[in-house]
PDB file of C-alpha atoms and ligand atoms in Angstrom:
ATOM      1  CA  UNK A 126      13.454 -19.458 -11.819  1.00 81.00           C
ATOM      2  CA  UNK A 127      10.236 -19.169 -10.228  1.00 97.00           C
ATOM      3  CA  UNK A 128       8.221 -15.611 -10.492  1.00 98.00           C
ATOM      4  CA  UNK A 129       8.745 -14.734  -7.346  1.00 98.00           C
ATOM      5  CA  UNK A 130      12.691 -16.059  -6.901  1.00 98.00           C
ATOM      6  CA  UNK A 131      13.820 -14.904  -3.166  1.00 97.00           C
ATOM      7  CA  UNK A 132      10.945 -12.296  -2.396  1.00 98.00           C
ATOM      8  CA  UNK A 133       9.608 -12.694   0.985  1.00 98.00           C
ATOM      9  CA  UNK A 134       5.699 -12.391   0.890  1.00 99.00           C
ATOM     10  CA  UNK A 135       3.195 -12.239   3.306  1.00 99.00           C
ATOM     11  CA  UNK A 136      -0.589 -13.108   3.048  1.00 99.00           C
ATOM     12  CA  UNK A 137      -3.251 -12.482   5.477  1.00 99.00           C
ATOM     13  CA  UNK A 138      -6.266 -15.096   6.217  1.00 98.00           C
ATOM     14  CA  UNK A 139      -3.307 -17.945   4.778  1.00 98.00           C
ATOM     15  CA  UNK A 140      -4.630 -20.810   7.300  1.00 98.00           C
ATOM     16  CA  UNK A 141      -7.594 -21.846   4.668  1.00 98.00           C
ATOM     17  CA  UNK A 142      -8.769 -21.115   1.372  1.00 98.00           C
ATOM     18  CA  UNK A 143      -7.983 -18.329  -1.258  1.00 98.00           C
ATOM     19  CA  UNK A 144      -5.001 -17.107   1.376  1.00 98.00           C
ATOM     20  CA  UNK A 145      -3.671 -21.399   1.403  1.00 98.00           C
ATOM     21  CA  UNK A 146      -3.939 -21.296  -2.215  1.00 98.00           C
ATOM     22  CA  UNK A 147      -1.822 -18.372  -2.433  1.00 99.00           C
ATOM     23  CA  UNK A 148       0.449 -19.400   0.054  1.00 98.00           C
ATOM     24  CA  UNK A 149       1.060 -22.645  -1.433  1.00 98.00           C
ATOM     25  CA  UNK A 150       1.722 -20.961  -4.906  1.00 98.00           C
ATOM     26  CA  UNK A 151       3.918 -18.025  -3.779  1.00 98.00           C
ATOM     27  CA  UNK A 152       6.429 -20.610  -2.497  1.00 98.00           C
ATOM     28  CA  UNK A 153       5.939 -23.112  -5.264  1.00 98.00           C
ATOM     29  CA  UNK A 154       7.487 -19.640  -7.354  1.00 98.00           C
ATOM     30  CA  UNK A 155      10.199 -19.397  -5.294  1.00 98.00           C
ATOM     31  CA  UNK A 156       8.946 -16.811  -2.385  1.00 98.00           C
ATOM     32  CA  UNK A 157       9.198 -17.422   1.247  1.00 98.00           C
ATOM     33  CA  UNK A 158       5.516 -16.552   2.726  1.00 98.00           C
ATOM     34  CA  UNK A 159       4.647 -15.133   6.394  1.00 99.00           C
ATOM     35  CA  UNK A 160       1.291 -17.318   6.197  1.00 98.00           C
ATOM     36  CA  UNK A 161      -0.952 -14.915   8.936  1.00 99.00           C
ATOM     37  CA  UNK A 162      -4.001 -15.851  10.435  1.00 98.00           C
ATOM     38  CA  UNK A 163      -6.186 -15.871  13.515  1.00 98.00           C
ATOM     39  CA  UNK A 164      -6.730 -20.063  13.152  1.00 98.00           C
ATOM     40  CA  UNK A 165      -3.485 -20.952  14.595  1.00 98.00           C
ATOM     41  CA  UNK A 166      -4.482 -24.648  14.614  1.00 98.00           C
ATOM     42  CA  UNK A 167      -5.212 -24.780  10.902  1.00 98.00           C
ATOM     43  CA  UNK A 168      -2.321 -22.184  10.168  1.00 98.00           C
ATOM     44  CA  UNK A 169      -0.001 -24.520  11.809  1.00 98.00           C
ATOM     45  CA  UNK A 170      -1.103 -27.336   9.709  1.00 98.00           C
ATOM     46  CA  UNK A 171      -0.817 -25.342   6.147  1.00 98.00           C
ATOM     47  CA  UNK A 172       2.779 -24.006   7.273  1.00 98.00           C
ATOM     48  CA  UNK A 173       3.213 -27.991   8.056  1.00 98.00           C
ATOM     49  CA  UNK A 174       2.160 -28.880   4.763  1.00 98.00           C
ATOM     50  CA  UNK A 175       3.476 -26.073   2.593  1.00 98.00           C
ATOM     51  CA  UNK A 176       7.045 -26.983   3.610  1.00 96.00           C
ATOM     52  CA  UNK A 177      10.049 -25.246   5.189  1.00 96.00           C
ATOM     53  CA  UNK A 178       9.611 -21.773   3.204  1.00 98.00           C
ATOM     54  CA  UNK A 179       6.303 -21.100   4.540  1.00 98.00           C
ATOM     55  CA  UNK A 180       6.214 -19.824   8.617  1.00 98.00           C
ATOM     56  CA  UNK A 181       3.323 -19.258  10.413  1.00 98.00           C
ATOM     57  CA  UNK A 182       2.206 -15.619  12.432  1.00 98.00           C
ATOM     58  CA  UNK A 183      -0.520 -15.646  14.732  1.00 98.00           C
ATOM     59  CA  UNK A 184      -2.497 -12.246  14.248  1.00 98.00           C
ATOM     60  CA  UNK A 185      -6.312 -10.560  14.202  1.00 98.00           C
ATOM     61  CA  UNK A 186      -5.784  -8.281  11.185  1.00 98.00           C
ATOM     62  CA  UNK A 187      -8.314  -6.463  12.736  1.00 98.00           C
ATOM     63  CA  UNK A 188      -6.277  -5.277  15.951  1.00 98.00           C
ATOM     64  CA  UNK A 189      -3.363  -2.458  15.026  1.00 98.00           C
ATOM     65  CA  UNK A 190      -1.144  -3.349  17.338  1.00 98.00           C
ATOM     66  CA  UNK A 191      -1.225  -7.262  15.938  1.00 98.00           C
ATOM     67  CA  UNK A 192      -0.811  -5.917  12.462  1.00 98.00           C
ATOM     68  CA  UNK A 193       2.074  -3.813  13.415  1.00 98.00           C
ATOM     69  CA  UNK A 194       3.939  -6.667  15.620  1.00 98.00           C
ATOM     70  CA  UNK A 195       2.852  -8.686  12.276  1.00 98.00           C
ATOM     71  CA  UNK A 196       5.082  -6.784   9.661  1.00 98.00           C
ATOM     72  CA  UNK A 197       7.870  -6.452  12.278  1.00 98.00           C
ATOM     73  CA  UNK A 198       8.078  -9.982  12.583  1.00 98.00           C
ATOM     74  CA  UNK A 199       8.196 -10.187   9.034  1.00 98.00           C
ATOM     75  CA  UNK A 200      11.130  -7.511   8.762  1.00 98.00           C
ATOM     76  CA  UNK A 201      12.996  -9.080  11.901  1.00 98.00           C
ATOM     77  CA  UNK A 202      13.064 -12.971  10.668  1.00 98.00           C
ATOM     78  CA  UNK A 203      13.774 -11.930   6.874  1.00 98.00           C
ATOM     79  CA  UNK A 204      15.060  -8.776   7.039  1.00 98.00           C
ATOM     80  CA  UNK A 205      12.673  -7.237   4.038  1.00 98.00           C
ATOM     81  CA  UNK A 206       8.683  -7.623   2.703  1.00 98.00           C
ATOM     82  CA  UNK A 207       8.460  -7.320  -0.937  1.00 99.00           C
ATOM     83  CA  UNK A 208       4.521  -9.083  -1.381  1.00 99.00           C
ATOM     84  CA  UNK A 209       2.128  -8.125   1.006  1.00 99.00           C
ATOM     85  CA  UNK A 210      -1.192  -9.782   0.279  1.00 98.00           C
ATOM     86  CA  UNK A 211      -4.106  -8.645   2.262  1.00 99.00           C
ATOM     87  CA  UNK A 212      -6.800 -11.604   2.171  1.00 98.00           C
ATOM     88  CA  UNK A 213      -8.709 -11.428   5.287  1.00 98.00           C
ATOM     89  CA  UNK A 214     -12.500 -10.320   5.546  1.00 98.00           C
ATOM     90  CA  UNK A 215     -15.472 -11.710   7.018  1.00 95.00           C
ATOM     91  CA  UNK A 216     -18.864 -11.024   5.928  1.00 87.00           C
ATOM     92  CA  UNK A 217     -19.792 -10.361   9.811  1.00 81.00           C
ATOM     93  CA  UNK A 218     -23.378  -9.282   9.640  1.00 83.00           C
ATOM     94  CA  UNK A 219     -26.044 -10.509   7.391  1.00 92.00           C
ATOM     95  CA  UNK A 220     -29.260  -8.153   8.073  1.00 96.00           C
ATOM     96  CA  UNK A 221     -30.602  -5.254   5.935  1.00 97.00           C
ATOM     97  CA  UNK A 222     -29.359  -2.348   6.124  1.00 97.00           C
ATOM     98  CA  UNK A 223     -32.342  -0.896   8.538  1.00 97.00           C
ATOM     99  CA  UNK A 224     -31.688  -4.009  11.068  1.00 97.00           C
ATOM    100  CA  UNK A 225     -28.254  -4.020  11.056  1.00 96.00           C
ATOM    101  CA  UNK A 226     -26.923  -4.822  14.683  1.00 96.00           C
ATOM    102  CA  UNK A 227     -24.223  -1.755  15.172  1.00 96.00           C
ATOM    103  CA  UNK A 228     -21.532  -4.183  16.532  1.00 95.00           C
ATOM    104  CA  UNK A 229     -22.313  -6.832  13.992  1.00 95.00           C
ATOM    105  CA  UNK A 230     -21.630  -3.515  11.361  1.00 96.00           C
ATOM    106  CA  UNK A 231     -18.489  -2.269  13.723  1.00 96.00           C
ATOM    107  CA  UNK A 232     -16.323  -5.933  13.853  1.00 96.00           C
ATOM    108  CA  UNK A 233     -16.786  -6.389   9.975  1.00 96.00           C
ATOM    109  CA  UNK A 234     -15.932  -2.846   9.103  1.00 97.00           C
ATOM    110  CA  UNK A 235     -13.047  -3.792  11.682  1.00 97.00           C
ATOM    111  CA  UNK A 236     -11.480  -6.387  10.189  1.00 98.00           C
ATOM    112  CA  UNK A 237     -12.671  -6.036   6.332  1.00 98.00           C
ATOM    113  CA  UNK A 238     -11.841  -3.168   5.530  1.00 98.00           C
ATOM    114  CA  UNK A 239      -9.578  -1.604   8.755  1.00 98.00           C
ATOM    115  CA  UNK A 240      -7.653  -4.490   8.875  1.00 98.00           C
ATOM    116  CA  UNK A 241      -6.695  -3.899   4.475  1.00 99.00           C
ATOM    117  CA  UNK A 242      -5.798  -0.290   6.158  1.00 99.00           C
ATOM    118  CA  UNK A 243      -3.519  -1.402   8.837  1.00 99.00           C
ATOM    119  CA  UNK A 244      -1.380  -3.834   6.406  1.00 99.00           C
ATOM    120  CA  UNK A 245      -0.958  -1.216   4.246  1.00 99.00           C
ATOM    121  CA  UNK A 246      -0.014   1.493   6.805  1.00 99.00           C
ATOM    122  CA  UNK A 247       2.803  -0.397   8.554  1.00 98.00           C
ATOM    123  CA  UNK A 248       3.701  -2.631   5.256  1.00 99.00           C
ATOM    124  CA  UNK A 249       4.634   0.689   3.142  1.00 99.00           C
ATOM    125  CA  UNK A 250       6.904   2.603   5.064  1.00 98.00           C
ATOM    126  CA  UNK A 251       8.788  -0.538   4.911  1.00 98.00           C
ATOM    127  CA  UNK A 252       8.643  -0.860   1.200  1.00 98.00           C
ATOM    128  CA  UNK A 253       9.871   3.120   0.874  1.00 98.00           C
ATOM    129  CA  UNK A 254      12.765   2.360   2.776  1.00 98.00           C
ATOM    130  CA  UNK A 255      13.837  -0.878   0.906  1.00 98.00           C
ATOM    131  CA  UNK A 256      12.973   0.903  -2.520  1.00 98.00           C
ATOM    132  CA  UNK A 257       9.733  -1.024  -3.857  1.00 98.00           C
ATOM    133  CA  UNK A 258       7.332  -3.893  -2.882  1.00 98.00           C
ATOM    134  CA  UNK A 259       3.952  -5.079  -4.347  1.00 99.00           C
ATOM    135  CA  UNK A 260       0.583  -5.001  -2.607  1.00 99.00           C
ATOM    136  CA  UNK A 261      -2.335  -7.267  -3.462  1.00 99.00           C
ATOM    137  CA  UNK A 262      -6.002  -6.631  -1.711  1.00 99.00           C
ATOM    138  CA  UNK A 263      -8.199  -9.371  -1.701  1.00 99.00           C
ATOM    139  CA  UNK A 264     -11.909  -7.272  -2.616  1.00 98.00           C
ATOM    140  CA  UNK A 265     -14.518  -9.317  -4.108  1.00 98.00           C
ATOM    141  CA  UNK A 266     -17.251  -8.505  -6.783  1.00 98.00           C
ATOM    142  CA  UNK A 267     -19.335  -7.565  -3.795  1.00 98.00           C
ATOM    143  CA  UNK A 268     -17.708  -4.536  -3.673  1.00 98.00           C
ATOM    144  CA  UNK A 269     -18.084  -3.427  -6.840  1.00 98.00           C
ATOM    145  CA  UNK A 270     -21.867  -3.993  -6.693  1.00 97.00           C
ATOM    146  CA  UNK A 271     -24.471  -5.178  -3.805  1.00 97.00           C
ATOM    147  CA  UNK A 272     -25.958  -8.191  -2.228  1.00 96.00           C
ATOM    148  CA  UNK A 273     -29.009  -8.594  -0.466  1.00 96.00           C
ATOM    149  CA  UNK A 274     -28.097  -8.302   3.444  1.00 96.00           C
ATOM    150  CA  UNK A 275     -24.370  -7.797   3.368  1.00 97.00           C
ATOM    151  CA  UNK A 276     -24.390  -3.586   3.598  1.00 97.00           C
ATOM    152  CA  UNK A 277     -21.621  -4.181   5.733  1.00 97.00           C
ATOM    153  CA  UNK A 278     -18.990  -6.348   3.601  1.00 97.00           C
ATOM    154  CA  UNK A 279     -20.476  -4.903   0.413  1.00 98.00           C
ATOM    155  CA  UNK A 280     -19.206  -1.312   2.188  1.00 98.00           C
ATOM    156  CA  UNK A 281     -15.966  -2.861   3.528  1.00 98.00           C
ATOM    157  CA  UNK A 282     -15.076  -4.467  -0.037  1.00 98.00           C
ATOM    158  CA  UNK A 283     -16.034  -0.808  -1.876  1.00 98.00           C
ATOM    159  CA  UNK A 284     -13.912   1.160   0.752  1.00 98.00           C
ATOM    160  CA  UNK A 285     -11.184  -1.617  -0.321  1.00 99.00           C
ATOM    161  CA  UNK A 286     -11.162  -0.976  -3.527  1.00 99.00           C
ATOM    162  CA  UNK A 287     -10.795   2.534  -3.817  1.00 98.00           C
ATOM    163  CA  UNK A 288      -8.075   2.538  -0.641  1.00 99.00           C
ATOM    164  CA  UNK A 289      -6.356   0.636  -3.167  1.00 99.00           C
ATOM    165  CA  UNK A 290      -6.551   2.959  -5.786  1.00 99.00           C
ATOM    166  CA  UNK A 291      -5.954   6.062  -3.588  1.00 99.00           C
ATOM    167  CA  UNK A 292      -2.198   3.724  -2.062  1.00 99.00           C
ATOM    168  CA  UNK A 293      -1.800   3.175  -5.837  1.00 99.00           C
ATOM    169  CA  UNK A 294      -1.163   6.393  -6.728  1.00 98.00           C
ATOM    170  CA  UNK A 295       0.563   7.441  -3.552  1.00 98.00           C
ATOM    171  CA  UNK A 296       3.059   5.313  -3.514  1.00 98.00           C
ATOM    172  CA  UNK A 297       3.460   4.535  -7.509  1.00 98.00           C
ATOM    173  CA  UNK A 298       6.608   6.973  -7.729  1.00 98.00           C
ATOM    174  CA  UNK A 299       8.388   4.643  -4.600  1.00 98.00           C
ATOM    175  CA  UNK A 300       8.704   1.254  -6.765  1.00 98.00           C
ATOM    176  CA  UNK A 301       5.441  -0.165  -4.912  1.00 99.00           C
ATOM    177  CA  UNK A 302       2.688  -1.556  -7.157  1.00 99.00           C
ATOM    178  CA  UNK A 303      -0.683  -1.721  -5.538  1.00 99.00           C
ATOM    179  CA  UNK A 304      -3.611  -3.725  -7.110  1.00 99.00           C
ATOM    180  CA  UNK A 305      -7.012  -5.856  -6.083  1.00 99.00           C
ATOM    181  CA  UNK A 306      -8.281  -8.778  -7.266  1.00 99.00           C
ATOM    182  CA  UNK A 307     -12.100  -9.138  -7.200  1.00 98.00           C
ATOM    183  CA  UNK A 308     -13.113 -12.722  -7.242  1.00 98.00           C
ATOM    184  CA  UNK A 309     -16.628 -13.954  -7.565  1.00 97.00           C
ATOM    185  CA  UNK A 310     -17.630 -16.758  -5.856  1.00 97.00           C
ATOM    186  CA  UNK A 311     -15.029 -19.509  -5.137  1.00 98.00           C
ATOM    187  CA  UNK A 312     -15.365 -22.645  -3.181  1.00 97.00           C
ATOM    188  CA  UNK A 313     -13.825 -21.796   0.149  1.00 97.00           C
ATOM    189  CA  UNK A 314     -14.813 -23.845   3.187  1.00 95.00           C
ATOM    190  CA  UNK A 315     -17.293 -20.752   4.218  1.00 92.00           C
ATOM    191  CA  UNK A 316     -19.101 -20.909   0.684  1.00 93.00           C
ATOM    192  CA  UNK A 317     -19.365 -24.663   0.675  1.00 94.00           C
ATOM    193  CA  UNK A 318     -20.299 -24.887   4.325  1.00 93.00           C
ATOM    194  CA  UNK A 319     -23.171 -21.992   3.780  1.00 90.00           C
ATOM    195  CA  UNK A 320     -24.084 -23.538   0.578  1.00 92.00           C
ATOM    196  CA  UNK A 321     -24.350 -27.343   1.138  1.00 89.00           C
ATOM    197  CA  UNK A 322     -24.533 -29.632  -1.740  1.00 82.00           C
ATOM    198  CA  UNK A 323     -28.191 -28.856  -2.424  1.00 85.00           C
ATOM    199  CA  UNK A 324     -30.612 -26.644  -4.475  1.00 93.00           C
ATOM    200  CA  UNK A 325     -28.661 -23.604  -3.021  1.00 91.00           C
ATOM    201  CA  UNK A 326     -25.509 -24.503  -4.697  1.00 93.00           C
ATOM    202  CA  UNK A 327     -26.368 -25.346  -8.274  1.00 94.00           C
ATOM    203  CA  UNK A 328     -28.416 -22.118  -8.433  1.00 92.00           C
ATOM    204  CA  UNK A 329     -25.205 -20.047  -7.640  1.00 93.00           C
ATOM    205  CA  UNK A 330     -22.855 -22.654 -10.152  1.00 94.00           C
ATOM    206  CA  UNK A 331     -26.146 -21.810 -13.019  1.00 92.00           C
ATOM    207  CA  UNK A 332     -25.984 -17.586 -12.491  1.00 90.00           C
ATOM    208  CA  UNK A 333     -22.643 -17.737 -12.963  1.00 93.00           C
ATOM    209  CA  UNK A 334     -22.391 -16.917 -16.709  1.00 94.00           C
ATOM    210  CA  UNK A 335     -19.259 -20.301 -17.073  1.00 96.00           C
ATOM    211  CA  UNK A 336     -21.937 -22.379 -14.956  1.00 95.00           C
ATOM    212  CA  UNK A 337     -19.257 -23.077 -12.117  1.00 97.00           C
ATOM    213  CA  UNK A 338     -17.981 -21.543  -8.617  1.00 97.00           C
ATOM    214  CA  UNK A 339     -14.174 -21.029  -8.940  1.00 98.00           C
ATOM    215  CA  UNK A 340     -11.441 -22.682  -7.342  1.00 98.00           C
ATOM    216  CA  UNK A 341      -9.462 -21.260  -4.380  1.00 98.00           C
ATOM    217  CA  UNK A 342      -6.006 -22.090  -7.141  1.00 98.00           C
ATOM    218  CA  UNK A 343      -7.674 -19.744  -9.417  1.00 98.00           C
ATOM    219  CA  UNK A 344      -8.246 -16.689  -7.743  1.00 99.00           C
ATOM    220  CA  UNK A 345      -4.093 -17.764  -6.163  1.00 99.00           C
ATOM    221  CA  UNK A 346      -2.792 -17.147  -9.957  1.00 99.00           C
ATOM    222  CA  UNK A 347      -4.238 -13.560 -10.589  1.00 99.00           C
ATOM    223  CA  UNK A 348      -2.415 -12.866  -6.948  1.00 99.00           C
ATOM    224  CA  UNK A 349       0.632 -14.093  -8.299  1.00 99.00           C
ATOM    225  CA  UNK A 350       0.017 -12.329 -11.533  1.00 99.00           C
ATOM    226  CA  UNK A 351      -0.370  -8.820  -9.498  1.00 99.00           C
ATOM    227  CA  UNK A 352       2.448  -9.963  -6.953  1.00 99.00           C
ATOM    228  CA  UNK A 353       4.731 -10.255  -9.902  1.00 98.00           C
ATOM    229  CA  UNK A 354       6.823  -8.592 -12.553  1.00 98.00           C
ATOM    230  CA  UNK A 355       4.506  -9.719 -15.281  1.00 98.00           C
ATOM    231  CA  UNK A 356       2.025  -7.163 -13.575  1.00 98.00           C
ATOM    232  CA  UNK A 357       5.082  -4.764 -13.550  1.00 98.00           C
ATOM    233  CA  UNK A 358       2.456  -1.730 -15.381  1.00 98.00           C
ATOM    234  CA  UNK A 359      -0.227  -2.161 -13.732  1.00 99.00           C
ATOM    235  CA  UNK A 360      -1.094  -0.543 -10.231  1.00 99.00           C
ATOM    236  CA  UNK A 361      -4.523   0.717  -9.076  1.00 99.00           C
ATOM    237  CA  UNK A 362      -6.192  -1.744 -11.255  1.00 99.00           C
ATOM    238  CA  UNK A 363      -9.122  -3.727  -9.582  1.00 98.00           C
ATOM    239  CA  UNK A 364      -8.870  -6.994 -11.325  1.00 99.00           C
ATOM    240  CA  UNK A 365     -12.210  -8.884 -11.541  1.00 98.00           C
ATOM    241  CA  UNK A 366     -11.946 -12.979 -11.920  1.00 98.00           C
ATOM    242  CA  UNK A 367     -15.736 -13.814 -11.804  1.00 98.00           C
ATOM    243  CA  UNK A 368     -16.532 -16.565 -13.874  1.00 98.00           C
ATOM    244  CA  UNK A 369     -18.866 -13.749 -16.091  1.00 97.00           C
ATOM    245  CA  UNK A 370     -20.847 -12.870 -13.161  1.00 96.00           C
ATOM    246  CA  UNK A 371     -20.323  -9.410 -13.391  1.00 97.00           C
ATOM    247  CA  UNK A 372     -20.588  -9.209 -17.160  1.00 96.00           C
ATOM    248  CA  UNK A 373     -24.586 -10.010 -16.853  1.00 94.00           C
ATOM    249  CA  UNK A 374     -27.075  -7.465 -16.741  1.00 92.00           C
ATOM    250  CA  UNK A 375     -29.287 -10.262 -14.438  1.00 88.00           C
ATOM    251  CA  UNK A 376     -31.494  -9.788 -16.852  1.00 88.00           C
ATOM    252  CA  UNK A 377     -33.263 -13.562 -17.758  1.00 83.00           C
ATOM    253  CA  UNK A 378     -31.303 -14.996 -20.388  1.00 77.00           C
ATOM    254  CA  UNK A 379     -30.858 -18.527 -22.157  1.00 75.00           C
ATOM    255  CA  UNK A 380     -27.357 -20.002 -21.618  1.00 72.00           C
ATOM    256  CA  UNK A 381     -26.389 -22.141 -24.604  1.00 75.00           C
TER     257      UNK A 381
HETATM  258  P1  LIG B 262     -11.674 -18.586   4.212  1.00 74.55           P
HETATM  259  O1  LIG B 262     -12.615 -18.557   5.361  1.00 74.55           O
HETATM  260  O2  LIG B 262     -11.451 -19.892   3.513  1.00 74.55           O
HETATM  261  O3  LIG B 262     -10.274 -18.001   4.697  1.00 74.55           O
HETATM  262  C1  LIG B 262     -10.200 -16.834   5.451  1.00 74.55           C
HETATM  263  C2  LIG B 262      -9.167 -16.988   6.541  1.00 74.55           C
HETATM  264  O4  LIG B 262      -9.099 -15.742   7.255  1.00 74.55           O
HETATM  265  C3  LIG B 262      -9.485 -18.065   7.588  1.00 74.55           C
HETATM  266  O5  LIG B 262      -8.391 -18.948   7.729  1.00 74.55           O
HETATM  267  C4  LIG B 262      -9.737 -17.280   8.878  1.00 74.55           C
HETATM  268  O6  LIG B 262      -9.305 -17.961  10.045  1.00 74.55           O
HETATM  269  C5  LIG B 262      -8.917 -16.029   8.637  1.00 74.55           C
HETATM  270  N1  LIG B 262      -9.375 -14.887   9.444  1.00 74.55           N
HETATM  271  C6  LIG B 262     -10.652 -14.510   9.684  1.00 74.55           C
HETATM  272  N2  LIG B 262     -10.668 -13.412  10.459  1.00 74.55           N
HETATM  273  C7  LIG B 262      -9.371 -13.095  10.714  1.00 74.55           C
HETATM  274  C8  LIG B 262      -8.743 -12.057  11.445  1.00 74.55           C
HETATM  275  N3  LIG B 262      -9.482 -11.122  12.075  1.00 74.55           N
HETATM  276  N4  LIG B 262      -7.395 -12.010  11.470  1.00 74.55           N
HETATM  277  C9  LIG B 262      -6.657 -12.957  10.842  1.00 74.55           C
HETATM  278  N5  LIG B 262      -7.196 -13.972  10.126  1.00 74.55           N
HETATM  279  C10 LIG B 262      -8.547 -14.035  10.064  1.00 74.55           C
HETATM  280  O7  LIG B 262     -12.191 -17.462   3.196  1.00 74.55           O
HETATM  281  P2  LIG B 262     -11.922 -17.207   1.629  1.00 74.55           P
HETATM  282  O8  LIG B 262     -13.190 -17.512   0.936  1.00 74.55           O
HETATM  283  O9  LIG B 262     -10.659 -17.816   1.188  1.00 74.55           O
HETATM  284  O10 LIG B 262     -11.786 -15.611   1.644  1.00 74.55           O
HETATM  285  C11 LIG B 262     -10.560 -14.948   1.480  1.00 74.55           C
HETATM  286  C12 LIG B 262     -10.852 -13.573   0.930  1.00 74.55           C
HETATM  287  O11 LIG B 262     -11.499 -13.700  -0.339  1.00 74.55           O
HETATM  288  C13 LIG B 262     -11.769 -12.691   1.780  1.00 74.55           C
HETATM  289  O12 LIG B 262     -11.333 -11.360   1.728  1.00 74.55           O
HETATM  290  C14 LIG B 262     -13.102 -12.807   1.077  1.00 74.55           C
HETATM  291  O13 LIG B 262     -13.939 -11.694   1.299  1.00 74.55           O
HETATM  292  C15 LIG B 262     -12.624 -12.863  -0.355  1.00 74.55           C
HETATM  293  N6  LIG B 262     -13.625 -13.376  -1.278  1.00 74.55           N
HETATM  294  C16 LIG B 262     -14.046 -14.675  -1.186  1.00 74.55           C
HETATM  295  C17 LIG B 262     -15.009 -15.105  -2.064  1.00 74.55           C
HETATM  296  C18 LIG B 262     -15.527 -16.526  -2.030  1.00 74.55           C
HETATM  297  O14 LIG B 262     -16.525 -16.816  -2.705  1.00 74.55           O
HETATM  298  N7  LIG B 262     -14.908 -17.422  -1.315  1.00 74.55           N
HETATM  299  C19 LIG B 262     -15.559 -14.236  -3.023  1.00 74.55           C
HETATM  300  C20 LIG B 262     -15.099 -12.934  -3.075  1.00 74.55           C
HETATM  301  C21 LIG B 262     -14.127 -12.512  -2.196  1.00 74.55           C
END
């Protein structure tokens, strides 16, 4: 019996990284998984891959009307959602604060922390009405503290996590459990690609307190964890899985 025996779960952003982690895991557990994304190429491919319990929807989280059409198709090819997983962000503009190109604020606001909205909005009433679901929103450490030039996603991944506590607490009496996960950083094609195999990499690996970026599998089993029954007391928790990062002070230190 897998942990998640006959749910049908669906996770945002599933066409690469943390989300294709996930994806393969839920169904490795026994769920079948909606796998959502914008990439349909490379969403194709992972449904492809992951087997015949994993189907792929074509949607911009950040569009209503895609999100909506999204948990309908959900509903009308498996007649229920009991995991929604909301994964998708981008980091969209990279300026300080006082430079900040308005659109470049406006699409990652959009899709960051909008599109964690509009899963939740048309995902819930459909969880009331079959009596109980789970929720899991992807945040990140960067929105429980700040990063040089990302105002923008460090807003969208704040406004995340307290949307998930406010849900939480909404909906706790209906059977639905919602919870984040906060990862730190994880090697995801958009890390690695930004990062290179360089200077710039080993200094992130060092000022992470374990010495290492995490792996996409990792941040996939604290998902599952929250998805699941062994989660089944916890809801409006913001679980951080941050190799120590967060733990520092960033004060200069000696590791051993
Ligand atoms: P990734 O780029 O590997 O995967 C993200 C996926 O989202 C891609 O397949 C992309 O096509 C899809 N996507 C982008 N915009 C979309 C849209 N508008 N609609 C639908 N799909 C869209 O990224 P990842 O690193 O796995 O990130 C997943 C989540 O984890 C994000 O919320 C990110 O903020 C969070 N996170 C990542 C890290 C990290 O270090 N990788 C750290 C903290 C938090």
């Amino acid at each position: 019996m897998g942990k998640l025996n006959k749910k049908i779960a669906l996770i945002t952003g599933a066409a690469s990284g943390i989300g294709a982690a996930t994806a393969q895991l839920f169904v490795s557990e026994g769920a079948t998984v909606i796998a959502v994304d914008i990439d349909e190429t490379n969403g194709r491919q992972l449904a492809h891959e992951v087997g015949p319990r994993c189907v792929f929807h074509k949607a911009n989280v950040g569009e209503p009307l895609e999100v909506e059409a999204m948990v309908r198709f959900a509903v009308e090819s498996f007649g229920r959602l009991d995991v929604l997983h909301n994964n998708v962000a981008t980091a969209g503009a990279v300026a300080p604060v006082g430079d900040m190109p308005i659109e470049a604020w406006q699409r990652a606001i959009a899709v960051s922390l909008s599109g964690v909205f509009y899963g939740m909005r048309f995902a819930l009433p459909q969880m009331v009405a079959q009596g109980g679901g789970a929720v899991v929103n992807t945040a990140s450490v960067s929105g429980l503290a700040a990063d040089y030039m990302l105002g923008a996603y460090n807003a969208a991944k704040a406004g995340v996590i307290n949307l998930t506590r406010t849900a939480a607490i909404e909906y706790a009496r209906k059977n639905i459990r919602v919870n984040a996960v906060c990862p730190g950083s994880v090697a995801t094609p958009p890390l690695v690609r930004a990062l290179g195999e360089g200077e710039g990499r080993r200094l992130l690996e060092e000022h992470h307190p374990v010495g290492r970026l995490g792996l996409p599998e990792e941040i996939a089993r604290v998902v599952l964890f929250l998805a699941s029954e062994d989660s089944s007391f916890m809801t409006g928790s913001i679980v951080v899985a941050d190799g120590g990062i967060t733990a520092h002070t960033g004060f200069f230190g000696h590791p051993l």
